[in-house]
XYZ file of C-alpha atoms in Angstrom:
592
model
C -0.228 -0.064 -0.252
C 2.784 2.280 1.306
C 5.000 1.406 -2.339
C 2.009 1.981 -4.440
C 1.166 5.533 -2.809
C 4.645 6.575 -2.722
C 5.281 5.719 -6.444
C 2.031 7.217 -7.637
C 2.933 10.451 -5.526
C 6.597 10.244 -7.360
C 4.838 10.517 -11.010
C 2.934 13.542 -9.666
C 6.034 14.948 -7.920
C 9.127 13.438 -7.818
C 10.820 16.040 -5.212
C 8.548 15.068 -2.331
C 8.022 11.233 -2.849
C 11.101 10.437 -1.136
C 11.808 12.234 1.811
C 8.107 11.725 2.955
C 8.333 8.453 3.632
C 11.533 7.652 5.850
C 12.853 4.007 5.705
C 11.384 2.038 7.714
C 13.459 0.677 10.502
C 13.747 -3.349 11.328
C 14.074 -2.894 15.027
C 10.930 -4.664 16.605
C 10.682 -1.413 19.206
C 11.713 1.996 17.828
C 11.615 5.059 20.236
C 11.664 8.472 18.789
C 10.856 10.453 21.864
C 12.164 10.994 24.504
C 15.868 10.915 23.241
C 18.221 8.856 25.775
C 19.600 10.399 28.932
C 16.966 13.269 28.612
C 16.467 15.607 30.764
C 13.049 16.758 31.429
C 11.509 19.393 33.113
C 9.918 18.780 36.205
C 6.836 16.404 35.657
C 5.037 13.641 37.123
C 4.168 12.384 33.270
C 5.539 12.187 30.292
C 4.662 11.219 26.496
C 6.521 8.542 24.953
C 6.047 7.539 21.498
C 7.871 5.676 18.281
C 7.118 2.385 16.201
C 6.826 -1.545 16.868
C 7.581 -3.628 14.179
C 4.434 -5.794 14.498
C 1.144 -3.861 16.004
C -0.845 -7.070 16.372
C 1.799 -8.180 19.349
C 1.580 -7.344 22.954
C 3.384 -4.332 23.404
C 3.761 -3.239 26.808
C 5.710 -0.344 28.877
C 6.449 -0.423 32.171
C 4.071 -3.161 32.812
C 0.999 -1.418 31.187
C -0.289 -2.533 27.671
C -0.186 0.082 25.040
C -2.061 -0.620 22.010
C -0.403 0.642 19.141
C -1.682 2.010 15.904
C -2.564 0.161 12.593
C 1.264 1.230 11.148
C 2.667 0.192 14.519
C 3.370 3.840 15.599
C 2.451 4.064 19.339
C 1.882 6.915 21.537
C 1.422 6.699 25.166
C 1.471 8.970 28.574
C 2.830 7.424 31.317
C 3.965 8.417 35.053
C 7.464 8.844 35.731
C 9.777 9.112 38.725
C 11.914 12.088 39.967
C 15.618 11.035 39.481
C 17.257 8.696 36.853
C 13.818 6.949 35.198
C 13.734 4.051 32.853
C 10.977 3.132 30.233
C 10.895 -0.618 29.653
C 9.031 -1.492 26.821
C 8.559 -5.107 25.215
C 6.873 -6.825 22.436
C 5.691 -10.314 22.561
C 5.505 -11.851 19.260
C 4.714 -15.330 18.093
C 6.110 -16.470 21.382
C 9.380 -14.265 21.587
C 9.830 -11.359 23.275
C 11.957 -8.064 22.215
C 12.786 -5.547 24.704
C 14.120 -1.992 24.786
C 14.765 0.609 27.730
C 14.854 4.268 27.123
C 16.507 6.296 30.269
C 15.662 9.719 31.255
C 16.395 12.173 34.104
C 13.431 14.129 36.095
C 14.655 16.659 38.598
C 13.427 16.839 41.979
C 10.501 18.888 43.498
C 11.613 21.920 45.051
C 13.020 20.884 48.468
C 11.168 21.554 51.325
C 12.533 24.234 54.061
C 15.030 22.360 55.799
C 14.376 20.841 59.272
C 16.181 21.462 62.290
C 17.143 24.330 64.587
C 19.024 26.191 61.972
C 19.442 25.271 57.859
C 19.974 27.281 54.517
C 19.103 26.100 51.404
C 21.725 27.478 49.493
C 20.479 26.713 45.630
C 17.291 29.090 46.923
C 19.491 32.415 47.344
C 18.618 35.000 46.014
C 19.657 37.120 43.330
C 20.777 33.826 40.930
C 21.907 36.417 38.361
C 24.565 38.960 38.599
C 22.347 42.510 39.055
C 23.274 45.874 38.062
C 21.062 48.386 39.556
C 20.308 52.050 39.906
C 18.679 54.547 41.449
C 15.018 53.695 42.337
C 15.690 49.823 41.328
C 13.840 47.484 43.496
C 16.144 44.552 44.679
C 14.505 41.420 46.161
C 16.242 39.318 48.217
C 14.851 35.854 48.979
C 15.881 32.462 51.330
C 14.516 29.024 51.955
C 15.564 28.026 55.088
C 14.108 26.302 58.683
C 10.730 27.815 59.546
C 10.640 30.078 62.462
C 13.465 31.584 62.522
C 15.238 34.739 62.733
C 16.628 35.639 59.199
C 18.809 38.636 58.235
C 20.998 39.977 55.388
C 23.523 42.397 54.391
C 25.226 43.969 51.316
C 29.160 44.112 52.069
C 29.867 45.785 55.343
C 26.205 47.677 55.363
C 24.504 47.263 58.682
C 22.046 43.836 59.087
C 18.771 44.148 57.886
C 15.757 41.544 58.697
C 14.190 39.546 56.655
C 10.434 39.001 56.860
C 8.885 35.289 56.825
C 6.603 35.567 53.762
C 5.714 31.507 54.174
C 6.435 29.039 56.209
C 10.666 29.132 55.611
C 10.685 31.783 53.022
C 12.122 34.700 54.392
C 11.909 37.700 51.849
C 12.932 41.447 51.671
C 12.223 44.365 48.737
C 14.992 46.697 48.866
C 14.609 50.326 46.508
C 18.055 51.492 45.501
C 18.460 55.063 47.057
C 19.252 58.227 44.981
C 23.079 58.354 44.478
C 23.525 54.889 46.365
C 26.608 52.955 45.203
C 27.753 49.597 45.560
C 30.866 47.653 44.031
C 29.619 43.989 42.752
C 28.990 42.077 46.027
C 27.536 38.856 47.346
C 24.534 38.990 49.502
C 25.134 37.488 52.609
C 22.469 35.671 54.990
C 22.194 34.913 58.401
C 19.667 32.503 59.696
C 19.364 32.423 64.023
C 19.887 34.292 66.980
C 22.826 34.992 69.201
C 26.480 35.925 67.935
C 27.090 32.383 65.684
C 24.103 32.558 63.510
C 24.645 30.461 60.454
C 25.688 32.003 57.420
C 25.395 31.877 53.679
C 26.153 34.100 50.445
C 24.571 33.893 47.349
C 26.358 32.788 44.085
C 25.622 35.975 42.428
C 26.632 39.703 42.900
C 24.499 42.917 43.289
C 25.614 46.289 42.178
C 24.619 49.923 42.568
C 25.376 52.457 40.547
C 24.747 56.436 40.305
C 26.831 57.490 37.917
C 25.692 58.552 34.159
C 24.093 56.349 32.275
C 25.894 54.376 29.698
C 24.681 54.637 26.193
C 25.002 51.553 23.755
C 24.040 50.835 20.392
C 21.961 47.911 18.591
C 24.506 45.858 16.319
C 21.432 44.596 14.319
C 17.581 44.819 14.458
C 16.830 43.439 17.990
C 14.247 43.008 20.207
C 12.733 44.630 23.471
C 10.975 42.503 26.238
C 8.700 44.034 28.681
C 10.530 42.099 31.500
C 13.715 39.375 31.756
C 11.793 36.743 29.734
C 8.621 38.397 29.094
C 7.306 39.396 25.991
C 8.286 41.594 23.068
C 7.190 45.101 22.294
C 9.434 47.012 20.272
C 11.822 46.316 17.904
C 14.771 48.434 18.066
C 16.665 48.828 14.333
C 20.254 48.145 13.514
C 22.556 51.679 15.022
C 19.420 52.785 17.367
C 20.990 54.600 20.295
C 19.724 52.833 23.740
C 19.893 54.373 27.185
C 21.092 51.309 29.296
C 19.680 51.288 33.017
C 21.113 48.069 34.743
C 21.505 44.630 34.123
C 20.545 41.185 34.867
C 22.468 37.943 33.761
C 22.954 38.077 30.035
C 19.823 41.119 29.763
C 20.645 44.858 29.759
C 18.104 47.169 31.163
C 17.224 49.574 28.787
C 15.373 52.982 29.522
C 13.059 54.543 26.883
C 11.110 57.105 28.981
C 10.984 57.745 32.720
C 7.899 55.412 32.551
C 8.425 52.664 30.152
C 11.670 50.240 30.398
C 12.635 47.231 28.169
C 14.975 44.390 28.423
C 17.568 43.625 25.404
C 20.572 40.627 24.984
C 23.310 42.190 26.165
C 25.137 40.352 23.134
C 23.062 42.537 20.819
C 24.592 45.896 21.815
C 28.040 47.411 21.413
C 28.634 49.997 24.584
C 29.580 53.560 23.440
C 32.704 54.895 25.479
C 32.171 56.350 29.119
C 30.616 60.020 28.824
C 28.979 59.725 25.377
C 25.625 61.638 25.556
C 22.251 59.900 25.746
C 20.427 60.323 22.435
C 18.322 63.243 22.453
C 16.686 63.141 18.628
C 14.609 66.185 17.510
C 12.430 66.041 14.904
C 12.252 68.439 11.656
C 10.041 67.992 8.707
C 7.682 65.676 7.748
C 7.449 64.649 4.323
C 4.624 62.140 2.457
C 4.941 60.819 -0.764
C 2.929 58.329 -2.948
C 4.440 54.873 -4.039
C 3.682 52.023 -6.145
C 1.268 50.185 -3.131
C 0.859 53.157 -0.720
C 2.457 56.190 0.486
C 5.936 56.557 2.338
C 6.270 58.557 5.145
C 9.594 60.572 6.095
C 10.427 62.229 9.423
C 13.275 63.980 9.694
C 15.732 63.265 13.074
C 18.960 64.195 14.370
C 19.676 60.546 15.881
C 18.719 56.897 15.837
C 16.469 56.328 18.507
C 13.875 53.592 19.429
C 10.488 53.413 18.654
C 7.082 51.344 18.350
C 4.532 51.532 15.721
C 0.535 51.031 16.922
C -2.158 50.581 14.606
C -5.853 52.338 15.188
C -8.811 50.099 16.272
C -10.231 50.615 12.775
C -7.163 50.242 10.897
C -7.015 53.723 9.354
C -4.144 55.103 11.306
C -1.175 54.373 12.186
C 0.899 56.231 15.834
C 4.328 56.070 15.659
C 5.912 57.067 19.377
C 9.677 58.024 19.295
C 11.464 57.837 22.395
C 14.272 59.923 23.767
C 13.016 62.647 21.433
C 11.547 66.298 21.377
C 9.659 67.529 18.647
C 10.426 70.542 16.680
C 8.644 70.082 13.220
C 7.427 73.299 11.802
C 6.368 71.778 8.518
C 4.506 68.937 7.223
C 4.379 68.408 3.439
C 1.802 66.413 1.746
C 3.384 64.940 -1.677
C -0.099 65.471 -3.571
C -3.949 65.434 -3.035
C -4.420 61.754 -4.232
C -2.327 60.658 -2.104
C -3.019 57.489 0.420
C -2.307 59.859 3.463
C -5.134 61.877 4.709
C -3.460 63.789 7.410
C -0.375 63.757 9.468
C -0.355 65.252 13.121
C 2.414 65.324 15.928
C 2.331 65.818 19.578
C 5.005 66.002 22.356
C 3.169 63.012 24.461
C 5.929 63.307 27.281
C 8.644 65.049 27.738
C 10.907 62.717 25.718
C 8.392 60.892 23.587
C 6.990 62.316 20.570
C 3.987 60.813 18.790
C 3.459 60.916 15.093
C -0.177 59.813 13.521
C -0.557 59.146 10.347
C -4.442 58.737 9.143
C -5.117 57.255 6.134
C -7.868 58.422 3.260
C -10.609 55.765 2.756
C -8.542 53.021 3.212
C -7.323 50.497 5.727
C -3.298 49.641 6.912
C -2.287 46.292 4.551
C 1.030 46.816 6.053
C 3.576 48.790 7.140
C 7.525 49.047 7.183
C 9.594 51.311 9.238
C 13.366 51.540 8.579
C 15.836 53.877 9.082
C 18.068 56.465 6.188
C 20.274 58.173 7.884
C 18.857 59.603 10.957
C 15.543 59.997 9.102
C 12.826 57.311 9.921
C 11.115 55.727 6.782
C 7.476 54.411 7.497
C 5.987 52.958 4.357
C 2.076 52.171 4.361
C 0.578 49.483 2.247
C -2.749 49.340 1.034
C -4.431 47.134 -0.181
C -3.961 45.662 -3.609
C -5.839 46.704 -6.878
C -7.140 42.963 -7.313
C -8.842 41.543 -10.613
C -12.359 42.204 -11.833
C -15.010 39.180 -11.392
C -15.452 36.707 -12.859
C -11.401 35.938 -12.470
C -10.497 34.731 -9.494
C -9.465 37.484 -6.290
C -5.947 35.642 -6.186
C -5.379 36.265 -9.681
C -2.198 38.211 -9.859
C -1.188 38.234 -6.212
C 1.851 37.315 -4.876
C 1.633 34.884 -1.899
C 4.714 33.946 0.568
C 4.437 30.324 1.449
C 7.029 29.771 3.805
C 7.688 25.720 4.655
C 8.957 25.981 8.115
C 11.764 24.161 9.216
C 15.062 22.994 7.463
C 17.673 20.555 7.742
C 19.672 22.113 10.836
C 16.250 22.367 12.231
C 13.913 19.798 11.335
C 10.897 21.047 13.939
C 9.217 17.606 15.627
C 8.966 14.242 14.226
C 6.143 11.772 14.270
C 6.230 8.401 15.423
C 6.988 6.510 12.110
C 9.771 8.912 11.824
C 8.572 11.743 9.470
C 9.971 15.225 10.142
C 7.993 18.148 10.158
C 10.424 19.720 7.891
C 9.376 17.299 5.153
C 5.450 17.424 5.782
C 5.704 21.503 5.824
C 7.314 21.611 2.567
C 4.981 19.198 0.665
C 1.904 20.902 1.794
C 3.438 24.187 0.709
C 4.342 22.710 -3.094
C 0.725 21.481 -3.047
C -0.585 24.937 -2.118
C 1.790 26.124 -4.682
C 0.387 24.129 -7.202
C -3.346 25.443 -6.868
C -2.246 28.919 -6.432
C -0.951 28.737 -10.013
C -4.166 27.623 -10.955
C -5.698 30.408 -9.846
C -3.320 32.847 -11.880
C -1.446 33.641 -8.103
C 2.211 34.098 -7.944
C 3.140 31.538 -4.944
C 6.775 32.042 -3.688
C 8.333 29.716 -1.427
C 10.891 30.780 1.132
C 12.461 27.181 0.998
C 12.557 25.995 -2.502
C 14.352 22.305 -1.809
C 13.493 19.407 0.426
C 17.619 20.438 1.640
C 17.678 24.016 1.742
C 18.748 26.233 4.495
C 17.041 29.150 5.325
C 17.325 30.862 8.551
C 14.136 32.175 10.429
C 15.139 35.884 10.433
C 15.547 35.473 6.560
C 12.094 34.281 5.495
C 10.413 37.651 6.296
C 13.295 39.401 4.403
C 12.200 37.111 1.261
C 8.929 38.235 2.140
C 9.450 41.954 1.619
C 12.124 41.370 -1.412
C 9.468 39.357 -3.449
C 6.925 41.816 -2.647
C 4.321 39.711 -1.279
C 0.588 40.397 -0.859
C 0.352 38.061 2.126
C 2.603 35.610 3.936
C 1.519 32.334 5.369
C 3.845 30.021 7.229
C 2.958 26.506 7.520
C 3.684 24.031 10.058
C 2.699 21.107 11.809
C 2.510 20.863 15.880
C 4.305 18.625 19.036
C 3.517 19.206 22.484
C 6.018 20.554 25.328
C 7.283 17.561 27.912
C 4.993 16.761 30.746
C 1.497 17.851 28.733
C -0.764 14.897 28.144
C -1.455 14.597 24.436
C -5.101 13.103 25.010
C -6.379 15.905 27.695
C -8.343 17.504 24.815
C -8.508 17.264 20.849
C -5.490 18.568 19.275
C -5.422 19.320 15.766
C -4.951 23.159 13.685
C -4.990 26.379 14.561
C -3.799 29.754 13.396
C -1.346 32.569 14.650
C -1.575 36.189 13.730
C 0.341 38.783 15.640
C -0.338 42.289 14.145
C -4.296 43.630 14.040
C -4.069 43.987 10.128
C -3.446 40.243 9.891
C -6.466 39.262 12.033
C -8.936 39.044 9.282
C -6.325 36.959 7.155
C -6.389 34.561 10.177
C -10.024 34.366 10.818
C -10.459 33.497 6.550
C -8.022 30.634 6.890
C -9.375 29.492 10.440
C -12.853 29.682 8.958
C -11.917 27.537 6.315
C -10.181 24.422 8.258
C -13.184 24.484 10.158
C -15.254 23.886 7.175
C -12.778 21.751 5.279
C -10.716 19.657 7.324
C -12.257 16.689 9.321
C -10.593 17.408 12.519
C -11.307 19.734 15.630
C -9.603 22.986 15.826
C -8.360 24.881 18.614
C -8.932 28.270 18.178
C -7.687 31.409 16.657
C -4.821 32.305 18.693
C -2.413 35.606 18.793
C 1.033 34.526 18.760
C 4.324 36.574 19.442
C 6.334 34.454 17.045
C 8.927 35.956 14.514
C 7.199 35.315 11.587
C 4.302 36.442 11.981
C 5.863 39.503 13.308
C 6.559 40.780 10.036
C 4.762 43.759 9.617
C 5.071 44.538 5.601
C 1.942 42.422 4.650
C -0.575 40.370 6.497
C 1.094 37.242 8.033
C -0.295 34.074 9.734
C 1.225 30.654 11.027
C -0.444 27.652 10.292
C -0.452 24.608 12.673
C -2.122 21.896 10.497
C -1.958 18.722 12.640
C 0.144 17.025 14.994
C 2.993 15.260 14.200
C 3.534 13.050 17.259
C -0.454 11.987 17.245
C 0.022 8.234 15.170
C -3.196 8.925 13.082
C -2.459 12.417 12.300
C 1.136 11.438 11.574
C -0.289 8.840 9.173
C -3.025 11.637 7.730
C 0.030 13.824 6.743
C 1.839 10.841 4.970
C -1.369 10.666 2.699
C -1.248 12.679 -0.524
C -5.255 13.156 -0.498
C -5.215 14.332 2.859
C -2.258 17.079 2.235
C -4.416 17.904 -0.802
C -7.351 18.720 1.402
C -5.013 20.748 3.511
C -3.922 22.627 0.510
C -7.522 23.280 -0.680
C -8.331 24.817 2.745
C -5.520 27.213 2.293
C -5.978 28.228 -1.188
C -10.007 28.450 -0.069
C -9.401 30.765 2.830
C -6.764 32.644 0.748
C -9.638 33.192 -1.805
C -12.400 34.128 0.778
C -10.169 36.413 2.144
C -9.396 38.493 -1.198
C -12.965 37.879 -2.355
C -14.195 40.072 1.001
C -11.156 42.302 0.208
C -12.689 42.583 -3.534
C -15.917 43.596 -1.969
C -14.696 46.410 0.165
C -13.187 47.877 -3.096
C -15.954 47.346 -5.395
C -19.137 46.687 -3.231
C -21.228 47.440 -6.513
C -19.316 45.210 -8.745
C -18.027 48.230 -10.827
C -14.677 47.757 -12.877
C -11.571 48.118 -11.564
C -10.122 51.124 -13.120
């Protein structure tokens, strides 16, 4: 059956046939996940999947019977224990029994507060990363130790201060760095117990306070600012942007955008400028607008490259660009022509060092936008909806659709129980979508054009912009984080978007999946994903199925199911562009 299907596929698309069907191992038991000596996150259960040579044999894992799928694939959700843990697998067929072992490591649960008159859990001492703090910052100190004791801390030669027992065996204090306070890098000293000889311990990481002039850094390349260490992104400074540093935690540097707004960036993404370099203080000059082929260009004259964010209005008819470390001195706003996409440009000084420039569109909504620096001038390219073909032609005719088959040989993504790689499945689906789009008169462009092509994650949005895409669709298939029950609820498809102007595309595609894919959906989702953050056009990421679910992996290896997925994607795209055509020509009038 598989040979004939593969042969048929080879006739239709030779490039896809070989890689979709990995060579089947002859071993009686194959474990794909977890790998040998895998370090689990703390959990009480874990999934294990792979395949067996004979699905009719008695298959057991740690004495529990697991029923394989018809093709031999299996997926089980089993209890595990802390420490070194072994899965014992056995397959009994025709009077013989094959065995296999897979060993993982499961970390212990957080230690209970130490018992006894005075004991300190030295692994609990905070901070755990080196900290560089400034005036007004807060330092959180924490220690786990024997409950009901007197606990104190001190920094260097400063006086001892009390810690409060916030929960049994957990001692804490929050300290604000005073104005002008300085401290050389110092480990925090903790003490537990009364009298002259309390038990003492030092934090492994060091704390420093600085009251000197803020250091100035420049972004080496385009980077990202997080709302806090390890938190979500909210700003994307371009290469050459000057930033004011305001502290450090481990490998991340705190950035001051305004007195009330801070972000965190990877220290490795910055070049520190010489001490004494003045903090950036850009001044806005004239603002000019100009028509472009698919929208308009707004150019803001500045004296320096500073950080900014772009927000879309609720009705998607305006963009507001906020420039930080900036003072407004705009005396001229020059509009290029009366038929420009731009209705109006306004600016105002929102705060002492924040300038907001609002761009209102004329009878149009934002299709996409892209910001870049040209010298010190900031350019904001605003795209309008493309002019669509008249009915009865397909609304997709002439449209450039960027198809992004996720992953590549050096990062293959998830793997199914039978060994199918996500990279391969994504590519096969993309090729099937490409064939259908060509029939609609569209211009599909793949970010990865062969099965073995290496295309980095950051290159994919760049390709989309370079090829002047109208929309961007990243095609993926899913997995699960370790320790999550794959059987807890139905798990199949969902669609991610990031920017507001991408939401209607995501909705159209999700509705198409609900209508055409015979599997339950997992809802439309906002997703802070790199490719979905592409702003120059509507951009989405689709997770079509779960690689680790045996029946879904088998479907992905079925050419007819991949065609269903391709038809679903194209149907969603058609609906999206049809809706746009109706907005452009509600009475069916011809496009001029």
